mmCIF file of C-alpha atoms in Angstrom:
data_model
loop_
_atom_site.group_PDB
_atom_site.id
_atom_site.type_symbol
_atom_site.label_atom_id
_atom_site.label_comp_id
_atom_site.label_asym_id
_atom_site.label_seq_id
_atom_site.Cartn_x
_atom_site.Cartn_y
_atom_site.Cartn_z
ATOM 1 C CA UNK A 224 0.000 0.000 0.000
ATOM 2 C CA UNK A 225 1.377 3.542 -1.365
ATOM 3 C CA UNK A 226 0.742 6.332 0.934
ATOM 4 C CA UNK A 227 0.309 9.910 -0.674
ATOM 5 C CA UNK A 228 -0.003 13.402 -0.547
ATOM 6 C CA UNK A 229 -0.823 15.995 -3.216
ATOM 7 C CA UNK A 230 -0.915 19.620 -1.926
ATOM 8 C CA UNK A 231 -3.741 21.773 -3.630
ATOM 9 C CA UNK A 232 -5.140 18.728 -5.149
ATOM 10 C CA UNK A 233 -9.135 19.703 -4.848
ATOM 11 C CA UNK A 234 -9.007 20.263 -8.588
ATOM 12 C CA UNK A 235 -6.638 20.842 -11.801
ATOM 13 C CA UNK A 236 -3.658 18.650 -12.470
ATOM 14 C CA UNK A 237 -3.401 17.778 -8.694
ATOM 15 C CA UNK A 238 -7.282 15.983 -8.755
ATOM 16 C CA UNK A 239 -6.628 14.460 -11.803
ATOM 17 C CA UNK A 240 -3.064 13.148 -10.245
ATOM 18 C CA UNK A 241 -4.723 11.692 -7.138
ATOM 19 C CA UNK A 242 -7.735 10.023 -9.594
ATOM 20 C CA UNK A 243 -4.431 8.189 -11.482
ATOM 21 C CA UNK A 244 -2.545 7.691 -8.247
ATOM 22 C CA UNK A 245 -5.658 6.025 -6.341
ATOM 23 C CA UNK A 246 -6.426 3.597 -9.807
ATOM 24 C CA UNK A 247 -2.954 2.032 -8.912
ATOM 25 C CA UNK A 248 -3.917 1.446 -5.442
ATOM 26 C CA UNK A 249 -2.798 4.512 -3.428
ATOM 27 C CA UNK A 250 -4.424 5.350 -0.279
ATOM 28 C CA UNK A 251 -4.464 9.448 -1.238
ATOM 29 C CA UNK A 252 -4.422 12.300 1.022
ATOM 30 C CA UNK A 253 -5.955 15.197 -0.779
ATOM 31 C CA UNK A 254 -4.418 18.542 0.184
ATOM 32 C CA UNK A 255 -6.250 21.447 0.082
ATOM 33 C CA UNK A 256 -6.712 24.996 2.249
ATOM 34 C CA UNK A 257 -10.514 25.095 1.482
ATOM 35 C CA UNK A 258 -12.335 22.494 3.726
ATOM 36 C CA UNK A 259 -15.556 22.431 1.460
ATOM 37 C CA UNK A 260 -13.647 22.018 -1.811
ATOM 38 C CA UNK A 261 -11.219 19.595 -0.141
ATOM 39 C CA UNK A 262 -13.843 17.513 1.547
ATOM 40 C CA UNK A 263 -15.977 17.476 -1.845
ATOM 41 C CA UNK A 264 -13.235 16.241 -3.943
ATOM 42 C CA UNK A 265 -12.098 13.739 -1.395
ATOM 43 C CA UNK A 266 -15.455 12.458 -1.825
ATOM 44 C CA UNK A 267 -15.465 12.591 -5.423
ATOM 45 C CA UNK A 268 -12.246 10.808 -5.507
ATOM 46 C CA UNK A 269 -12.416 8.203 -3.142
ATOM 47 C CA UNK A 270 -9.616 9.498 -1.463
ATOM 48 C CA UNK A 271 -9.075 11.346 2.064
ATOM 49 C CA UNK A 272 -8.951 14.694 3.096
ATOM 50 C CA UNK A 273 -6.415 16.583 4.953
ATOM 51 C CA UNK A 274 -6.557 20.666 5.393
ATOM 52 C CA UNK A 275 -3.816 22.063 4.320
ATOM 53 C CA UNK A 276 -2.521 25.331 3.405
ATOM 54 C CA UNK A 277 0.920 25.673 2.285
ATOM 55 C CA UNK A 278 1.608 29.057 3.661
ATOM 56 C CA UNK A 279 0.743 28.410 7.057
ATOM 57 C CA UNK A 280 3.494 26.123 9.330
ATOM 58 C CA UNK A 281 0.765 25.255 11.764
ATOM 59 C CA UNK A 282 -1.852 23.706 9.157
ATOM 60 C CA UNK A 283 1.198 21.787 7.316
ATOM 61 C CA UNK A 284 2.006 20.606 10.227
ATOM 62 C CA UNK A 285 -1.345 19.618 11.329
ATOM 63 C CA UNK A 286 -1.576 17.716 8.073
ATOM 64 C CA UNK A 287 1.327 15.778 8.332
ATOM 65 C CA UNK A 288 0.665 15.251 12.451
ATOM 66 C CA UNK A 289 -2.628 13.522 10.808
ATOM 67 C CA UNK A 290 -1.082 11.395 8.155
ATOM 68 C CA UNK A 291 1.595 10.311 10.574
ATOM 69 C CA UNK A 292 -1.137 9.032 13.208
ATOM 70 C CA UNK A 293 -3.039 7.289 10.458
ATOM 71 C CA UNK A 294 -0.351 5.562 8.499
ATOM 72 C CA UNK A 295 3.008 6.129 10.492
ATOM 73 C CA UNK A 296 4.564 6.787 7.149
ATOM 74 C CA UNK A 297 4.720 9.081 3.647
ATOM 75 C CA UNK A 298 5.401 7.569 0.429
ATOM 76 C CA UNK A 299 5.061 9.961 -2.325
ATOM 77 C CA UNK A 300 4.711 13.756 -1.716
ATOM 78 C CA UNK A 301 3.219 15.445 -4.729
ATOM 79 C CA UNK A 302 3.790 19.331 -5.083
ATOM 80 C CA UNK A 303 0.729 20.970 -6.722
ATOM 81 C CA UNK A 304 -0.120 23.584 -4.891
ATOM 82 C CA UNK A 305 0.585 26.733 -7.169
ATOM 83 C CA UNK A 306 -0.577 30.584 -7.844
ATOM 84 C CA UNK A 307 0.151 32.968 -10.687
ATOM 85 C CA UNK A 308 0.454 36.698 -10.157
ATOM 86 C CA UNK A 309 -2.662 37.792 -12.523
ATOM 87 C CA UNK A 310 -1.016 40.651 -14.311
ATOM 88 C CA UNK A 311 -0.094 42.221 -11.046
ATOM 89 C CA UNK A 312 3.961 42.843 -10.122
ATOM 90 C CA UNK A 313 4.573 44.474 -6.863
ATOM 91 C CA UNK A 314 5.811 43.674 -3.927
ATOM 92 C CA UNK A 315 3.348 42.119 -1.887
ATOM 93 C CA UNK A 316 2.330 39.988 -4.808
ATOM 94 C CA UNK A 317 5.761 39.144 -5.079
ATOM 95 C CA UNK A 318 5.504 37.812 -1.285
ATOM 96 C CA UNK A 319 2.200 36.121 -1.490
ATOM 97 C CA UNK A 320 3.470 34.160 -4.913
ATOM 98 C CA UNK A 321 6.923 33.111 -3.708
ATOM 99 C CA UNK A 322 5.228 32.027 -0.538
ATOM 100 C CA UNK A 323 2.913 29.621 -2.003
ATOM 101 C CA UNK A 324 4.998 28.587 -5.080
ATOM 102 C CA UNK A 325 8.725 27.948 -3.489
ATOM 103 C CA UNK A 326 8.317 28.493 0.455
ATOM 104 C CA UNK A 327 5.559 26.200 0.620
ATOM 105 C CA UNK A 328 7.611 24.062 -0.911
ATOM 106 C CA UNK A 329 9.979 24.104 1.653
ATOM 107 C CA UNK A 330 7.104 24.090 4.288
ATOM 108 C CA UNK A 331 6.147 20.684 3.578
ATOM 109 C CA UNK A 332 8.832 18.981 2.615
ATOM 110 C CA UNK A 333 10.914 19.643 5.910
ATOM 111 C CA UNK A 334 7.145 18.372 7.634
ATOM 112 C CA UNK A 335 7.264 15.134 5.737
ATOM 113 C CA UNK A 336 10.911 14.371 5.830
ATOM 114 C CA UNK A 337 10.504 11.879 8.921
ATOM 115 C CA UNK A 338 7.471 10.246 7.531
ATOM 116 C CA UNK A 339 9.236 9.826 3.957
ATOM 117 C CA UNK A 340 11.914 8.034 5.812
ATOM 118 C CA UNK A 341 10.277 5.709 7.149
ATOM 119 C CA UNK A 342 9.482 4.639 3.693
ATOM 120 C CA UNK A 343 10.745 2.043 1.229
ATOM 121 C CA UNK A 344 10.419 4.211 -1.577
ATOM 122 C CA UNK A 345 10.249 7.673 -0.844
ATOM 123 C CA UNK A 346 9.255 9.765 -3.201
ATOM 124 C CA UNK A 347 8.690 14.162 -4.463
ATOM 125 C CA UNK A 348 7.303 15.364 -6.964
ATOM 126 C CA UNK A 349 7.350 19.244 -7.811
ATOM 127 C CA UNK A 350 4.873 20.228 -9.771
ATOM 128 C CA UNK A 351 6.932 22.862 -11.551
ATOM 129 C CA UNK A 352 7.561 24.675 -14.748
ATOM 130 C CA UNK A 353 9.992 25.732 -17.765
ATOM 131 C CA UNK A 354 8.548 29.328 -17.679
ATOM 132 C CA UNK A 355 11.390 28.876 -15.022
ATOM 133 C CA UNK A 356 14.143 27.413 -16.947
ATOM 134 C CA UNK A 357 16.748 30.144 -18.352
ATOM 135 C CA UNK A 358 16.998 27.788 -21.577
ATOM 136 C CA UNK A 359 13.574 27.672 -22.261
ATOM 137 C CA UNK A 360 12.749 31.405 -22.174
ATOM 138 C CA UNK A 361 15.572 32.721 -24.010
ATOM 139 C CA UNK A 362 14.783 29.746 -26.907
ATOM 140 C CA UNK A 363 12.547 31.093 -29.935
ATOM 141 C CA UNK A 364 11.708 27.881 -30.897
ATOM 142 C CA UNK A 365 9.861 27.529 -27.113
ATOM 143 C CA UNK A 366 6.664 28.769 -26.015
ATOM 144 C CA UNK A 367 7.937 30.050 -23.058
ATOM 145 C CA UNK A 368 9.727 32.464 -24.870
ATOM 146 C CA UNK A 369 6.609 34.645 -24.988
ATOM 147 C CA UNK A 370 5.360 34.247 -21.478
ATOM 148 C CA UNK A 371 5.768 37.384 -19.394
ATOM 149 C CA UNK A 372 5.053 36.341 -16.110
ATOM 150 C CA UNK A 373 7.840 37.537 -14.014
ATOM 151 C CA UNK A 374 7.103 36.427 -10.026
ATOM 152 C CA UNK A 375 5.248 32.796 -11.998
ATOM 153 C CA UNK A 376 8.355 32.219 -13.823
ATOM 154 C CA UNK A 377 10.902 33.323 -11.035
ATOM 155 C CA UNK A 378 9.152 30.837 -8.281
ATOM 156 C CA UNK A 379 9.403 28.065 -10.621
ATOM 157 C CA UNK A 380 12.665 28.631 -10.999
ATOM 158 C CA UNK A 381 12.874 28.216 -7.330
ATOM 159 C CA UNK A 382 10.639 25.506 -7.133
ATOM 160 C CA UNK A 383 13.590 23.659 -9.009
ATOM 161 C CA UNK A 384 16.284 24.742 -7.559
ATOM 162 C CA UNK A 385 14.780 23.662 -4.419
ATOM 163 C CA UNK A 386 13.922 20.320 -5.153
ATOM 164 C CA UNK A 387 17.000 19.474 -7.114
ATOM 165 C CA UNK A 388 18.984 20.917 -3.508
ATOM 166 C CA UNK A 389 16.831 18.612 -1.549
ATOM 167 C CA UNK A 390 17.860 15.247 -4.056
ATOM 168 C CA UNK A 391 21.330 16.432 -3.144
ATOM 169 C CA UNK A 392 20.978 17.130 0.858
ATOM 170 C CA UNK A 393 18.589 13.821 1.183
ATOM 171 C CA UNK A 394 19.988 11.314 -1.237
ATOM 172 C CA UNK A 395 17.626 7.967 0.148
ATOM 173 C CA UNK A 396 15.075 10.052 -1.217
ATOM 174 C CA UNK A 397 14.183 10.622 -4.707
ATOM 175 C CA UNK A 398 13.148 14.199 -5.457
ATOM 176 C CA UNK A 399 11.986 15.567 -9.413
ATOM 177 C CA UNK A 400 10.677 18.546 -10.500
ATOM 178 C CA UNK A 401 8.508 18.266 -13.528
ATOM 179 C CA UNK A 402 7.094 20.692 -16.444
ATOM 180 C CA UNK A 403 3.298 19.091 -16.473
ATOM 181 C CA UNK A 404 2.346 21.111 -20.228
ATOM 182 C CA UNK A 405 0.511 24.145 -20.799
ATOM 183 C CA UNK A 406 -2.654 22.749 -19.150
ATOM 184 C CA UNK A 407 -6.498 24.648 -19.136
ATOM 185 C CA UNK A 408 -6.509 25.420 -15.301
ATOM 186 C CA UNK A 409 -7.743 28.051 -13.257
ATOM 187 C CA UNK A 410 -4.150 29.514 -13.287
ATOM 188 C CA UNK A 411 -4.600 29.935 -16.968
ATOM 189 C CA UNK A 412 -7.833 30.819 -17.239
ATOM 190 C CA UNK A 413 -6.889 34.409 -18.506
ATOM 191 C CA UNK A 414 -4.639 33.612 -21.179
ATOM 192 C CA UNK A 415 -7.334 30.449 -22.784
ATOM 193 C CA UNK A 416 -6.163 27.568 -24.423
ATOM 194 C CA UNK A 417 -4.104 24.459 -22.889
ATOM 195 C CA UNK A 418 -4.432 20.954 -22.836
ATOM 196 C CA UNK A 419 -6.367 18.630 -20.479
ATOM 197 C CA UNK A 420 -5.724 18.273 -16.936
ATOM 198 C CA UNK A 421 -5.489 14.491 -17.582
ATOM 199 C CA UNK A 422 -2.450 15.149 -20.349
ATOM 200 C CA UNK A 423 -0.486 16.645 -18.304
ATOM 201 C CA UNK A 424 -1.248 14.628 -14.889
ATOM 202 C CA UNK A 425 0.578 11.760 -16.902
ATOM 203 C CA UNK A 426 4.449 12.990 -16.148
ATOM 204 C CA UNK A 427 3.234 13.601 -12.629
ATOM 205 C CA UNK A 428 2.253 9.899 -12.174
ATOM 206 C CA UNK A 429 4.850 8.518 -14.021
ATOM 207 C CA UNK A 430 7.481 10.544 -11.747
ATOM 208 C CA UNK A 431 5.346 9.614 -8.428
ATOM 209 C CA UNK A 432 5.298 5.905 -9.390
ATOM 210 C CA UNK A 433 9.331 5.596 -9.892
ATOM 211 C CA UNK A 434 10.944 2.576 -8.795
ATOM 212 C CA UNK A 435 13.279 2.464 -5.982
ATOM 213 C CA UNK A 436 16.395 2.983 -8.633
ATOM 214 C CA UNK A 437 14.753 5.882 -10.676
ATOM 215 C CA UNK A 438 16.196 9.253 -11.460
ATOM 216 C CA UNK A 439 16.152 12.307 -8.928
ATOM 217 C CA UNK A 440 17.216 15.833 -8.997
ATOM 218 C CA UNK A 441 15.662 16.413 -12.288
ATOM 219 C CA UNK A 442 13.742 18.763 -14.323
ATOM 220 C CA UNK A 443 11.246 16.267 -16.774
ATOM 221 C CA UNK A 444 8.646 16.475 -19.062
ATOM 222 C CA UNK A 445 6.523 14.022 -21.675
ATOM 223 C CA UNK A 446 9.462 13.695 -23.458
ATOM 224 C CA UNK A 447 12.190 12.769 -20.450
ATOM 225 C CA UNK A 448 14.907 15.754 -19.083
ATOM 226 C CA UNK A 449 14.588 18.784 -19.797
ATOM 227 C CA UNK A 450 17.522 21.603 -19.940
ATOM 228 C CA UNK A 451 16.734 24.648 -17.158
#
């Protein structure tokens, strides 16, 4: 039995993730800082429901605190949990973006370090993005070369960095960062356009399903590693 957590998985790519996740026989933990819209997709799912909100150290670690009684143990953390800055580049926004995007991040992770241990197969997942690789927004041929989304693009390049410093600092744990697709979410509801949730939740399974010799400290899309 697989034991997982998706952060901000009440609906996008995260839902879609645990929906995969819980076919293969997962016992999921959906994440999410809205108890109504957690509880409902729990529901819909299948799966269980555990409030969390990434920017808040006392609900992580109420989440994890939970997990840990129920199961004693974490097997695959999934990273979802995301927010775009909506046109609007100032400071606070800057705050309130890095916060969710890269510090929550860090929130969780160091909460679910001692439950991943305790695991055969520990496994993260970053739900990231090449709007924060420097290769793929200064390449023509890319469509992130086009995207103006400067506090977006920066956190993801955090979101990277931090996972691929946490495969280095915890090496019996296997930590990637993947680029999911331009995907029709509520993140890119402005701009239109994007593939399915259910496209994109594919690399996201296939990364939180890795076996116990599989890559880590990557950067990975459909097509395998990608250059950041």
């Amino acid at each position: 039995m697989t034991i997982t957590l998706i952060t901000g998985a009440n609906k996008g790519i995260g839902f879609v993730t645990a929906r995969e996740l819980l076919d293969l026989g997962h016992v999921v933990y959906v994440g999410a800082r809205d108890p109504r819209r957690g509880e409902e997709a729990a529901s819909a799912l299948g799966a269980r429901f555990v409030p969390l909100d990434v920017t808040d150290d006392a609900s992580v670690a109420r989440a994890l605190a939970t997990i840990d009684a129920d199961e004693g143990r974490l097997d695959v953390l999934v990273h979802n949990a995301g927010i775009a800055e909506n046109g609007v580049v100032d400071g606070p926004t800057a705050l309130r973006v890095f916060d969710t995007n890269a510090v929550g991040i860090v929130r969780v992770t160091e909460a679910a370090l001692p439950l991943l241990r305790r695991s055969s197969n520990p496994t993260v997942v970053t739900v990231s993005s090449s709007a924060g690789s420097f290769w793929a927004v200064n390449n023509p041929d890319r469509p992130e070369y086009h995207l103006t989304s400067p506090l977006y693009s920066a956190s993801k390049s955090a979101a990277t960095m931090i996972t691929v410093q946490y495969a280095k600092s915890q090496p019996g744990i296997r930590f990637n960062a993947v680029e999911p697709g331009y995907t029709a979410t509520d993140l890119t509801a402005a701009i239109g356009g994007g593939r399915t949730p259910a496209e994109s939740a594919r690399t996201v399974v296939r990364l939180a399903t890795l076996p116990p010799d599989g890559p880590t400290g990557t950067l990975q899309d459909d097509s395998g590693l990608l250059s950041w």
